[in-house]
mmCIF file of C-alpha atoms and ligand atoms in Angstrom:
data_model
loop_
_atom_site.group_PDB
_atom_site.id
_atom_site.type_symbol
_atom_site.label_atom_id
_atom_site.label_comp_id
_atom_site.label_asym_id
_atom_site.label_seq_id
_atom_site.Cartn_x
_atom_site.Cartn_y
_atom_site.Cartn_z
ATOM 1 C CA UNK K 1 7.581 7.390 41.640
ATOM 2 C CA UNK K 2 7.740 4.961 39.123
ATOM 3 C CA UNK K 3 10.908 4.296 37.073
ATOM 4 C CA UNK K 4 9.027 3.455 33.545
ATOM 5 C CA UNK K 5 10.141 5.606 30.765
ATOM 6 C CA UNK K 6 7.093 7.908 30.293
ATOM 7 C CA UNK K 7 5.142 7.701 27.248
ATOM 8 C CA UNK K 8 2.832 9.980 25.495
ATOM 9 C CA UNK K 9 -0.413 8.262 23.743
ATOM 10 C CA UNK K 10 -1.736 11.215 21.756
ATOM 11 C CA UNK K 11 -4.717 8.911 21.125
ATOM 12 C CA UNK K 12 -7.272 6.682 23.092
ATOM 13 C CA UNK K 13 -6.205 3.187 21.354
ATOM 14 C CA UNK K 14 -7.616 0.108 21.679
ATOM 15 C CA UNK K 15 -7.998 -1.621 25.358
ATOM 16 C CA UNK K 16 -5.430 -4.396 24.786
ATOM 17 C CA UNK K 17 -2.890 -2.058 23.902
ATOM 18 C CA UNK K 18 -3.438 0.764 26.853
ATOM 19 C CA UNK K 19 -3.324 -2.815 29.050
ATOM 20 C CA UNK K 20 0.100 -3.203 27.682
ATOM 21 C CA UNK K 21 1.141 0.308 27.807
ATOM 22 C CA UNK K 22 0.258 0.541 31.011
ATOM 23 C CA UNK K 23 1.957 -2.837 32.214
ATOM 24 C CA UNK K 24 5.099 -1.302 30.387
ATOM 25 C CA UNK K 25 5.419 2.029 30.923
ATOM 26 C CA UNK K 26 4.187 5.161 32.737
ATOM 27 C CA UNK K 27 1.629 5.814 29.709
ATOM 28 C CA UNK K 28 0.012 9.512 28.897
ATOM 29 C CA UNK K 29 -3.324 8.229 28.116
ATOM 30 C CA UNK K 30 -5.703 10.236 26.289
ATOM 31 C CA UNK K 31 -9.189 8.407 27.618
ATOM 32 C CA UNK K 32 -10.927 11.612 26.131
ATOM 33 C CA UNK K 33 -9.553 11.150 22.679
ATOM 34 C CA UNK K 34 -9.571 14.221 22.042
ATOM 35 C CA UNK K 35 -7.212 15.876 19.664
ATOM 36 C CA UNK K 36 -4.541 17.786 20.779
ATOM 37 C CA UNK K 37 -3.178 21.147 19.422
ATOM 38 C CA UNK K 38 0.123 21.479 18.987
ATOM 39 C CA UNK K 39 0.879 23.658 22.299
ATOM 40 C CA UNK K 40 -0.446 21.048 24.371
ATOM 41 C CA UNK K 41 1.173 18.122 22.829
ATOM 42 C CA UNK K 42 4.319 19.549 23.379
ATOM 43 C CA UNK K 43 3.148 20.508 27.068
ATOM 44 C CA UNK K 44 2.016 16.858 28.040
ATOM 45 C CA UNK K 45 5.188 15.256 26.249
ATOM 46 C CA UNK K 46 7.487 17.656 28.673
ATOM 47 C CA UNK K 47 9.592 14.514 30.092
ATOM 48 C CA UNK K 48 8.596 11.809 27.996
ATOM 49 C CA UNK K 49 10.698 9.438 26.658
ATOM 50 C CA UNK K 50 8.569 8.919 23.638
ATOM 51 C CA UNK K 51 5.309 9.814 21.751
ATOM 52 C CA UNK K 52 2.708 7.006 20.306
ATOM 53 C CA UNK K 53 1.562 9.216 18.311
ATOM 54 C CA UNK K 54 -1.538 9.152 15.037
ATOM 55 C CA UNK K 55 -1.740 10.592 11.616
ATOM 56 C CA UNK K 56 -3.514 13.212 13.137
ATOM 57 C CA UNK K 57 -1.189 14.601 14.901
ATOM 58 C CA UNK K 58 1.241 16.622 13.155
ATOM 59 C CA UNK K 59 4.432 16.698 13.600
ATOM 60 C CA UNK K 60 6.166 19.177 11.420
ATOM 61 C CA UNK K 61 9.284 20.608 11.105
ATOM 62 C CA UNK K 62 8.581 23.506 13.689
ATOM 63 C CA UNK K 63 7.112 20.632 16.317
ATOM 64 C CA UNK K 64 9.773 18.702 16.120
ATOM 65 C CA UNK K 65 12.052 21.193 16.750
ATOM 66 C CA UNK K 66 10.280 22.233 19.755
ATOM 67 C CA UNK K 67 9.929 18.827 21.856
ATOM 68 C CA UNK K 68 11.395 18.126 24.792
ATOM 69 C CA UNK K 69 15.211 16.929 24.750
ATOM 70 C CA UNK K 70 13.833 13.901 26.358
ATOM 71 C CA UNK K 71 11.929 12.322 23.451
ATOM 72 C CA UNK K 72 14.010 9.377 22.121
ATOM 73 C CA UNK K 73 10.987 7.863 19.881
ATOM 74 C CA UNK K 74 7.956 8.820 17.885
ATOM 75 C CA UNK K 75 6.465 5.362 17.387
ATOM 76 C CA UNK K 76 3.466 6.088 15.211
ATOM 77 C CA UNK K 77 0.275 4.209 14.902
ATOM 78 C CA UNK K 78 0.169 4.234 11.156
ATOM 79 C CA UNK K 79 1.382 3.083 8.277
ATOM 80 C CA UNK K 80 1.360 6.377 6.670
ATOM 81 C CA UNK K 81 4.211 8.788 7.566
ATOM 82 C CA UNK K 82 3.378 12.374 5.983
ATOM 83 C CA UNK K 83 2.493 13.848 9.405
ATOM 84 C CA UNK K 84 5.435 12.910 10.920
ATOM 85 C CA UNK K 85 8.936 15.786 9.378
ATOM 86 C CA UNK K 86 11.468 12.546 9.202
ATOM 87 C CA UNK K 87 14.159 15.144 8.285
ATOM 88 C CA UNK K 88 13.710 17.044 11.278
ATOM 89 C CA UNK K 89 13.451 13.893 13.707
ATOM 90 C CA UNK K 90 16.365 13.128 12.141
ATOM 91 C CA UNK K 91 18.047 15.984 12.601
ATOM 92 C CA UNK K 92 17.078 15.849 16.401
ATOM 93 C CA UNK K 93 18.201 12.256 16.668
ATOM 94 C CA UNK K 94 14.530 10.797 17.190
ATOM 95 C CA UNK K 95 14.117 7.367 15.962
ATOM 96 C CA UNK K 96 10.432 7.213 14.108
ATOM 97 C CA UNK K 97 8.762 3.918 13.289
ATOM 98 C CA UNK K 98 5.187 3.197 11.458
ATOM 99 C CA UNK K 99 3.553 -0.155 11.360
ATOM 100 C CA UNK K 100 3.581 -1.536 7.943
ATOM 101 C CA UNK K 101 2.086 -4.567 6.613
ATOM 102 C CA UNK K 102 -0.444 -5.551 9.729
ATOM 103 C CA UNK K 103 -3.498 -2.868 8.055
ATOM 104 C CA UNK K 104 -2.567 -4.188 3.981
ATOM 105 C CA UNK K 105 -5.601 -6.607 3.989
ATOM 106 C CA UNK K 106 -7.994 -4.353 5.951
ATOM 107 C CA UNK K 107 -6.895 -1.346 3.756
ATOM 108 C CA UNK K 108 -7.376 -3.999 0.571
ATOM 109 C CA UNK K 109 -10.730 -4.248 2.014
ATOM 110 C CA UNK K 110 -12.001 -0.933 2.001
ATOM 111 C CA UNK K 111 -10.630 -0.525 -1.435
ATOM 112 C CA UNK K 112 -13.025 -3.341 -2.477
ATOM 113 C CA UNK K 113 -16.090 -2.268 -0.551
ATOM 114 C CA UNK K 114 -15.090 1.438 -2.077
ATOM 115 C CA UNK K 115 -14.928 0.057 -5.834
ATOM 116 C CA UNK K 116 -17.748 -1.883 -5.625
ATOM 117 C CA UNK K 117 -20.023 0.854 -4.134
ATOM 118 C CA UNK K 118 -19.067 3.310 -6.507
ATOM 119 C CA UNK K 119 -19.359 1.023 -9.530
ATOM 120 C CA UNK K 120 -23.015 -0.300 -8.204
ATOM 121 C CA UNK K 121 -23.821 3.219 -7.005
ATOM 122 C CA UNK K 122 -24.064 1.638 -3.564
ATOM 123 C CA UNK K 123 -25.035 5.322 -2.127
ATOM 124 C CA UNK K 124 -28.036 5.961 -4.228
ATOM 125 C CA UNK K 125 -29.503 2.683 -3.356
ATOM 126 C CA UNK K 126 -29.164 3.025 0.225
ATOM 127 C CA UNK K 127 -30.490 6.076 0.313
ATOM 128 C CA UNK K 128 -33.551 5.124 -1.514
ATOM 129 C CA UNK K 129 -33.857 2.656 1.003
ATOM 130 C CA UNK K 130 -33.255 4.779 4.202
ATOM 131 C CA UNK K 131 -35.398 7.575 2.427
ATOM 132 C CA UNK K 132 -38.219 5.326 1.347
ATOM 133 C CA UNK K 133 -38.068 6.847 -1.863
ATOM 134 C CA UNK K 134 -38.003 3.636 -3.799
ATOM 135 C CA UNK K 135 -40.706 3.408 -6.251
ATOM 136 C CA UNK K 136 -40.214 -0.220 -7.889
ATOM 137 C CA UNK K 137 -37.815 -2.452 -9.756
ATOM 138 C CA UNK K 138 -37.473 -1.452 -13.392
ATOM 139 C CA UNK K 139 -35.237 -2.294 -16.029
ATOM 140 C CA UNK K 140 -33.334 1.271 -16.464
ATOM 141 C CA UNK K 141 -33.500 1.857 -13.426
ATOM 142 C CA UNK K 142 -30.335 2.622 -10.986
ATOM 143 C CA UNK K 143 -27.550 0.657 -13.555
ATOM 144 C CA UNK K 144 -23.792 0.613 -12.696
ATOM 145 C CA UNK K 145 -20.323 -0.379 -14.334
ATOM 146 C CA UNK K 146 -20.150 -3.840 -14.086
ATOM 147 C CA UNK K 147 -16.763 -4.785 -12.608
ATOM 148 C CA UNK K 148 -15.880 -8.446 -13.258
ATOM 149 C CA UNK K 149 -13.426 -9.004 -15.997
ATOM 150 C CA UNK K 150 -12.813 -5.120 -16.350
ATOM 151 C CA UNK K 151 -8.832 -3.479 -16.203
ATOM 152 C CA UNK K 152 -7.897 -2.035 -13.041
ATOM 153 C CA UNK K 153 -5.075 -0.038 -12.737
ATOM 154 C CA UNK K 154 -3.246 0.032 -9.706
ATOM 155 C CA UNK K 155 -0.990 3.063 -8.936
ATOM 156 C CA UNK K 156 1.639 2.146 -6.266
ATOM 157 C CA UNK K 157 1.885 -1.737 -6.311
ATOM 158 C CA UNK K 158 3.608 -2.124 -2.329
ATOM 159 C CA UNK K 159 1.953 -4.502 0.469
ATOM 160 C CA UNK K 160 -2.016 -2.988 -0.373
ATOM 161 C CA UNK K 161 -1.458 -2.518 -3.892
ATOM 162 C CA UNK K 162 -0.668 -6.398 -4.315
ATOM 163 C CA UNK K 163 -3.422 -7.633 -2.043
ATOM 164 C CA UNK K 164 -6.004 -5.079 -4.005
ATOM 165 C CA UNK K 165 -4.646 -6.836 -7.117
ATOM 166 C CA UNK K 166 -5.757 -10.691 -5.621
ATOM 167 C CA UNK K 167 -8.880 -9.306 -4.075
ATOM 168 C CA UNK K 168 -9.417 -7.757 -7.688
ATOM 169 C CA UNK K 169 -8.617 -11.255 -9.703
ATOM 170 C CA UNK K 170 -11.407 -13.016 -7.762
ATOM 171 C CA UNK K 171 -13.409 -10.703 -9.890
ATOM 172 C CA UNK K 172 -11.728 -11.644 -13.018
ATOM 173 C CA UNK K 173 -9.771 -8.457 -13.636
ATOM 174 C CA UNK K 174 -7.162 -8.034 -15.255
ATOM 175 C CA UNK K 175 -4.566 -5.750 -12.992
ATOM 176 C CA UNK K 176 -2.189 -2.937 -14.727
ATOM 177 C CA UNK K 177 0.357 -1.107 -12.203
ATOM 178 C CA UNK K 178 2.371 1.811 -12.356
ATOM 179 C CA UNK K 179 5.056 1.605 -9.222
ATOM 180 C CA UNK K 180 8.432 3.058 -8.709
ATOM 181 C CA UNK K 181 10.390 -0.039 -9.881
ATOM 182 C CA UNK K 182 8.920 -3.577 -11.471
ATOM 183 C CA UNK K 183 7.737 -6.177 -9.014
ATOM 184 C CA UNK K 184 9.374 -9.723 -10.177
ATOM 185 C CA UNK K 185 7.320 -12.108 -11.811
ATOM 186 C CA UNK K 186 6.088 -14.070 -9.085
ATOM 187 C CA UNK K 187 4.801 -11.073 -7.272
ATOM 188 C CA UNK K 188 3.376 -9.686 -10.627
ATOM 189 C CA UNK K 189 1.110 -12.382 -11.465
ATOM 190 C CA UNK K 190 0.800 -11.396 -14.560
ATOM 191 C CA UNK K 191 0.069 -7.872 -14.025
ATOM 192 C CA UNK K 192 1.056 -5.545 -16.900
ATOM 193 C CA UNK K 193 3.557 -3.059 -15.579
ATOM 194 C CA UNK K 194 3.525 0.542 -16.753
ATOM 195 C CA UNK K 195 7.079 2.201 -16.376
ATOM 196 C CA UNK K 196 4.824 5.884 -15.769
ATOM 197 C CA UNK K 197 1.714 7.050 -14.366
ATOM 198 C CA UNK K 198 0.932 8.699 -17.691
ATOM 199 C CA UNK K 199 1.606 4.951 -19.601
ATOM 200 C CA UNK K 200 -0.986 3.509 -17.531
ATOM 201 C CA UNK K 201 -3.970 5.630 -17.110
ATOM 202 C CA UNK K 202 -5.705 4.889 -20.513
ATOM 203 C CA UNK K 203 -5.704 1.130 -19.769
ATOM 204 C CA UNK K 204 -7.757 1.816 -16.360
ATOM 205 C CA UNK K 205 -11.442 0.998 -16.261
ATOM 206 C CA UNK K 206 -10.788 1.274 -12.617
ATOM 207 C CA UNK K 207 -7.997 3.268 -10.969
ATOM 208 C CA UNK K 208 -7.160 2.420 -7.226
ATOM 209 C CA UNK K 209 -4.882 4.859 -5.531
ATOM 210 C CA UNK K 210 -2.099 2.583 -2.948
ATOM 211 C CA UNK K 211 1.042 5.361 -2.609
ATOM 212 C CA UNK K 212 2.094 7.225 0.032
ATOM 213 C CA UNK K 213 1.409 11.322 0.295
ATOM 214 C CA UNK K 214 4.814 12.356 -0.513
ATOM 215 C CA UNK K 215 6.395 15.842 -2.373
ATOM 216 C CA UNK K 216 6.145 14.250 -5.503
ATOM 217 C CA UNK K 217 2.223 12.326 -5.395
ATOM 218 C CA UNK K 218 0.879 15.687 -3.991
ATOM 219 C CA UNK K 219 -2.243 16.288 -6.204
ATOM 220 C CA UNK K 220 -0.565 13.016 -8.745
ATOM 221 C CA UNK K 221 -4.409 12.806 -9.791
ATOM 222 C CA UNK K 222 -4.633 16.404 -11.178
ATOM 223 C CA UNK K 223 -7.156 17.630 -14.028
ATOM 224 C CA UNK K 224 -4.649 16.644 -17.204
ATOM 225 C CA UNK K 225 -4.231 12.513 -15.413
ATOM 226 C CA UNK K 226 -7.684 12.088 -15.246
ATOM 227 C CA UNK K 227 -8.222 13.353 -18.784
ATOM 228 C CA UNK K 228 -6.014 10.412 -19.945
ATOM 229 C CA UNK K 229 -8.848 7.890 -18.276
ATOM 230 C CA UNK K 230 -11.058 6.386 -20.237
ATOM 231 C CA UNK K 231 -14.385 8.220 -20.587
ATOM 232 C CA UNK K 232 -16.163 6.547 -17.434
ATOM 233 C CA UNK K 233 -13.725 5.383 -15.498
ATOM 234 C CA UNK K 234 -13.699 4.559 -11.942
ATOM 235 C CA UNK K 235 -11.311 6.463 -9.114
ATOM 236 C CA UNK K 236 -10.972 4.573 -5.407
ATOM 237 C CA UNK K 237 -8.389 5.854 -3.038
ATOM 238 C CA UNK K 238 -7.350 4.719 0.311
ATOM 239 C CA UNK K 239 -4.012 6.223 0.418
ATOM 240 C CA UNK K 240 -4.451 9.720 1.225
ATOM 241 C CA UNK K 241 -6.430 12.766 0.059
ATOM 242 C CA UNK K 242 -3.131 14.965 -0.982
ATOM 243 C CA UNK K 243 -2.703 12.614 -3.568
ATOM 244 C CA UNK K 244 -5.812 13.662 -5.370
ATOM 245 C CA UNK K 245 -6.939 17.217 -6.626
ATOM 246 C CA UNK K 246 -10.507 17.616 -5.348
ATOM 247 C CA UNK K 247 -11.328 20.263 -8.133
ATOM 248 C CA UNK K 248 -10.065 18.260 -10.603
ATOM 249 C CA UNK K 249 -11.742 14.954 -9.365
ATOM 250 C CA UNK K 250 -15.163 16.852 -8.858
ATOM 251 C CA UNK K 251 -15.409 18.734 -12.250
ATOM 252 C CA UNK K 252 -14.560 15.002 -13.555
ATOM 253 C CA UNK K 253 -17.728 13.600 -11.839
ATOM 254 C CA UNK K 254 -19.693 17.148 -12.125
ATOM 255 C CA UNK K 255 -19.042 16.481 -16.117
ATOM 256 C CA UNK K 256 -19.606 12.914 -16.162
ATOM 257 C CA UNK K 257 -15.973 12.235 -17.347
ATOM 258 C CA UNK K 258 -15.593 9.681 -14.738
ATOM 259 C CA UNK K 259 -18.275 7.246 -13.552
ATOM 260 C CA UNK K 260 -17.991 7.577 -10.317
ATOM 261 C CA UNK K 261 -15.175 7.554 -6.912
ATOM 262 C CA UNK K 262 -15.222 5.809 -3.864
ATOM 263 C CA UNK K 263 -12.732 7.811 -1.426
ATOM 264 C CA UNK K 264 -12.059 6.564 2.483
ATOM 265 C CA UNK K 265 -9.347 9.604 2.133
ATOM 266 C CA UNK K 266 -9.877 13.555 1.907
ATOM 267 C CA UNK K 267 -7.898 16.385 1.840
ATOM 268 C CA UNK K 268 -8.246 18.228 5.327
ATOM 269 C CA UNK K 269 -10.007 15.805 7.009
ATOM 270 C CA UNK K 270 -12.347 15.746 8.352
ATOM 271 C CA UNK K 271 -13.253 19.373 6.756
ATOM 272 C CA UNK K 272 -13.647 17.381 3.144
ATOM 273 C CA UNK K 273 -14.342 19.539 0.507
ATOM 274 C CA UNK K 274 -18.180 20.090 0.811
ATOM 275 C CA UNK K 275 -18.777 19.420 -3.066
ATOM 276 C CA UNK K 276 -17.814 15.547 -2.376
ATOM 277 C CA UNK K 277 -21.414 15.432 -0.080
ATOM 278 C CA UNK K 278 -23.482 16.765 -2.928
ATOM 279 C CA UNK K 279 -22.539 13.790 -5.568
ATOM 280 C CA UNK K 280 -24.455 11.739 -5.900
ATOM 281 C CA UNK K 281 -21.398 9.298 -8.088
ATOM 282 C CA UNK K 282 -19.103 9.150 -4.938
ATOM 283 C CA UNK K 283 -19.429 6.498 -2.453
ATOM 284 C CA UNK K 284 -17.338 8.299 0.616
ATOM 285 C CA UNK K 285 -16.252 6.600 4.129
ATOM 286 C CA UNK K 286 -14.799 8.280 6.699
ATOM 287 C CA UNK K 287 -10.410 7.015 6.393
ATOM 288 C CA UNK K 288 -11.829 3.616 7.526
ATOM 289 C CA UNK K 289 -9.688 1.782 5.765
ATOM 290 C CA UNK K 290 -7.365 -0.212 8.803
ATOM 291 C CA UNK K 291 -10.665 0.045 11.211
ATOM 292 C CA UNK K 292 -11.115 -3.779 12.042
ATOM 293 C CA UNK K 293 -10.693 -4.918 15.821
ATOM 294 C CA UNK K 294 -7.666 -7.418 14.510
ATOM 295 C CA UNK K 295 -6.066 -4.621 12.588
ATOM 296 C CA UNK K 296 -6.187 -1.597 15.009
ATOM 297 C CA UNK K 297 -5.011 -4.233 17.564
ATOM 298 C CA UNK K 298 -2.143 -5.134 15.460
ATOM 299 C CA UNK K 299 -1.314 -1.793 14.886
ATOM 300 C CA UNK K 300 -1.210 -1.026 18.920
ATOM 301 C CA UNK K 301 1.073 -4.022 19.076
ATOM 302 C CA UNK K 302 3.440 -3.052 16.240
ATOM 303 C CA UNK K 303 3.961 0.057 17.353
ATOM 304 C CA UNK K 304 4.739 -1.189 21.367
ATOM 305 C CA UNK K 305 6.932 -3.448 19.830
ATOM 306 C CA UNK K 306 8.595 -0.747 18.317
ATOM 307 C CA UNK K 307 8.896 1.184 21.323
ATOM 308 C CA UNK K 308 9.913 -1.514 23.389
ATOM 309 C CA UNK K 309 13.298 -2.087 20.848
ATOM 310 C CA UNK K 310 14.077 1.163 20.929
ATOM 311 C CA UNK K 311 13.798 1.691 24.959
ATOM 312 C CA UNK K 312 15.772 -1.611 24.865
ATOM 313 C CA UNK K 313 18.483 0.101 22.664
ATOM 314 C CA UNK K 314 17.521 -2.304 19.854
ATOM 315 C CA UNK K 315 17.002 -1.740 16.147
ATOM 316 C CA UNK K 316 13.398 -1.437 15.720
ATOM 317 C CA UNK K 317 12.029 -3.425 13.032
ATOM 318 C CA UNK K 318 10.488 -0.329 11.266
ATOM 319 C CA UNK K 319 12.509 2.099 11.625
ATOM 320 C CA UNK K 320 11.888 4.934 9.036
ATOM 321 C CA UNK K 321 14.712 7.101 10.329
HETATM 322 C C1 DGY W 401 -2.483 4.718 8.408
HETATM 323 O O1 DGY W 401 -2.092 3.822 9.163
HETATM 324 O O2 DGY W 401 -1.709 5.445 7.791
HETATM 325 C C2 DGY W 401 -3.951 4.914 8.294
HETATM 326 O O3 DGY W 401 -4.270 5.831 7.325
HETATM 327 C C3 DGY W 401 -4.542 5.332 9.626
HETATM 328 O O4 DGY W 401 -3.796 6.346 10.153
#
């Protein structure tokens, strides 16, 4: 039998990084990939030492309280942290670590691609295309919101916020920000900081969506926000679907309130409210937003590296509790 701590990959991950789980410890592979319920996660992590676990598993309160005695670690493969009760591995005594920074330019990405589709009604063309229902150029035909030297505003200014904000200048924009506390000047770059949510919505021709799915951002975008947007606007988010309220966002685009929204992020995925589908202003991708080969490689890494500190009895470097 072999002596490596046992560890439970809820997930099939990327080849490199079952190579090195493998190498390193008795890993739990999931070559199915396949999503377990909650009974038989707890079944196949009876004797672990730890979990590599994704955002779609979730690991609430009740969970938590029910996993083995031998879990040390939940080592998640994600930035994002709402699936994962931190109180309640903390109360247990289970170190939990994301992977920060390694999916900010990849996330930045998506943003881009979602902004620019939904400004450029990227969706309609295509499927004029695909449908061979084009007819002909023409003048008035299929026109956008330009984007270059409009105002984006940036709600939660962290590692993704700031690289949306560079991506953004290359198009001339000029970036407002609403985040918890002021970024100093050299990370501002001239960005106009807005001390509330409420402050900066009016000054948003665009509005890209970078904070976490806490308590307090659940449904942040409601009906009365987006009626502070100028007529038109633009909504992207690539932070997660609790953030926005999907009846608020779709009466928006039903009424013609807002121009359009690009979303990589749903509520319930992938059971998205059915209403997004029917738009034809929303230019919708499937929570793509880290899925490069360098990124989800990265990910694997930081995560293993995570593990490995904490089977070590080292301080991992992200430690979240
Ligand atoms: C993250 O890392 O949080 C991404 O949304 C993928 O899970």
């Amino acid at each position: 039998m072999s002596d490596k701590p046992v560890v439970l990959v809820t997930r099939k991950l990327p080849a490199a990084v079952e190579v090195r789980l493998q190498r390193d410890y008795a890993a739990r592979l999931n070559a199915s990939d396949q999503i377990y319920s909650s009974d038989q996660l707890l079944e196949l992590a009876e004797g672990a030492a730890a979990i590599v676990p994704c955002h779609t598993e979730k690991l609430n309160a009740d969970v938590i309280a029910r996993l083995p005695q031998s879990i040390r670690a939940l080592c998640s493969f994600s930035v994002g942290f709402d699936h994962i009760d931190l109180a309640a591995a903390k109360a247990r005594g289970i170190v939990v670590t994301n992977t920060p920074e390694v999916l900010s330019d990849a996330t930045a990405e998506i943003a881009m691609l979602l902004l620019l589709g939904a400004a450029r009604r990227a969706y309609e063309g295509e499927l004029q295309i695909r449908t061979e229902s084009w007819a002909d150029w023409s003048a008035t035909y299929q026109l956008g919101v330009q984007v270059s030297g409009k105002r984006l505003g940036i709600i939660g200014m962290g590692r993704v916020g700031q690289i949306m904000a560079r991506r953004a200048r290359g198009f001339d924009m000029q970036i407002h920000y609403y985040n918890r506390s002021r970024l100093s000047a050299d990370l501002e770059l001239g960005a106009v900081y807005h001390d509330s949510v409420e402050a900066l919505l009016p000054h948003c021709d665009f509005l890209s969506i970078h904070c976490p799915a806490t308590p307090e951002t659940r449904h942040l975008l409601n009906a009365e926000r987006i009626a502070m947007l100028p007529d038109g606007a633009v909504v992207v988010n690539t932070a997660r679907g609790a953030v926005v309220d999907d009846d608020a966002l779709i009466a928006a685009l039903r009424s013609g309130k807002l121009f359009a929204a690009g979303l990589d992020v749903f509520n319930d995925e992938p059971n998205i409210h059915p209403a997004y589908r029917g738009l034809q202003n929303t230019f919708l991708l499937p929570h793509i937003g880290s899925a490069t080969v360098e990124t989800r490689d990265a990910m694997g890494f930081r995560a293993l590296d995570n593990l490995d500190a904490i089977m070590a009895g080292k301080e991992p470097r992200d430690r979240l509790v």
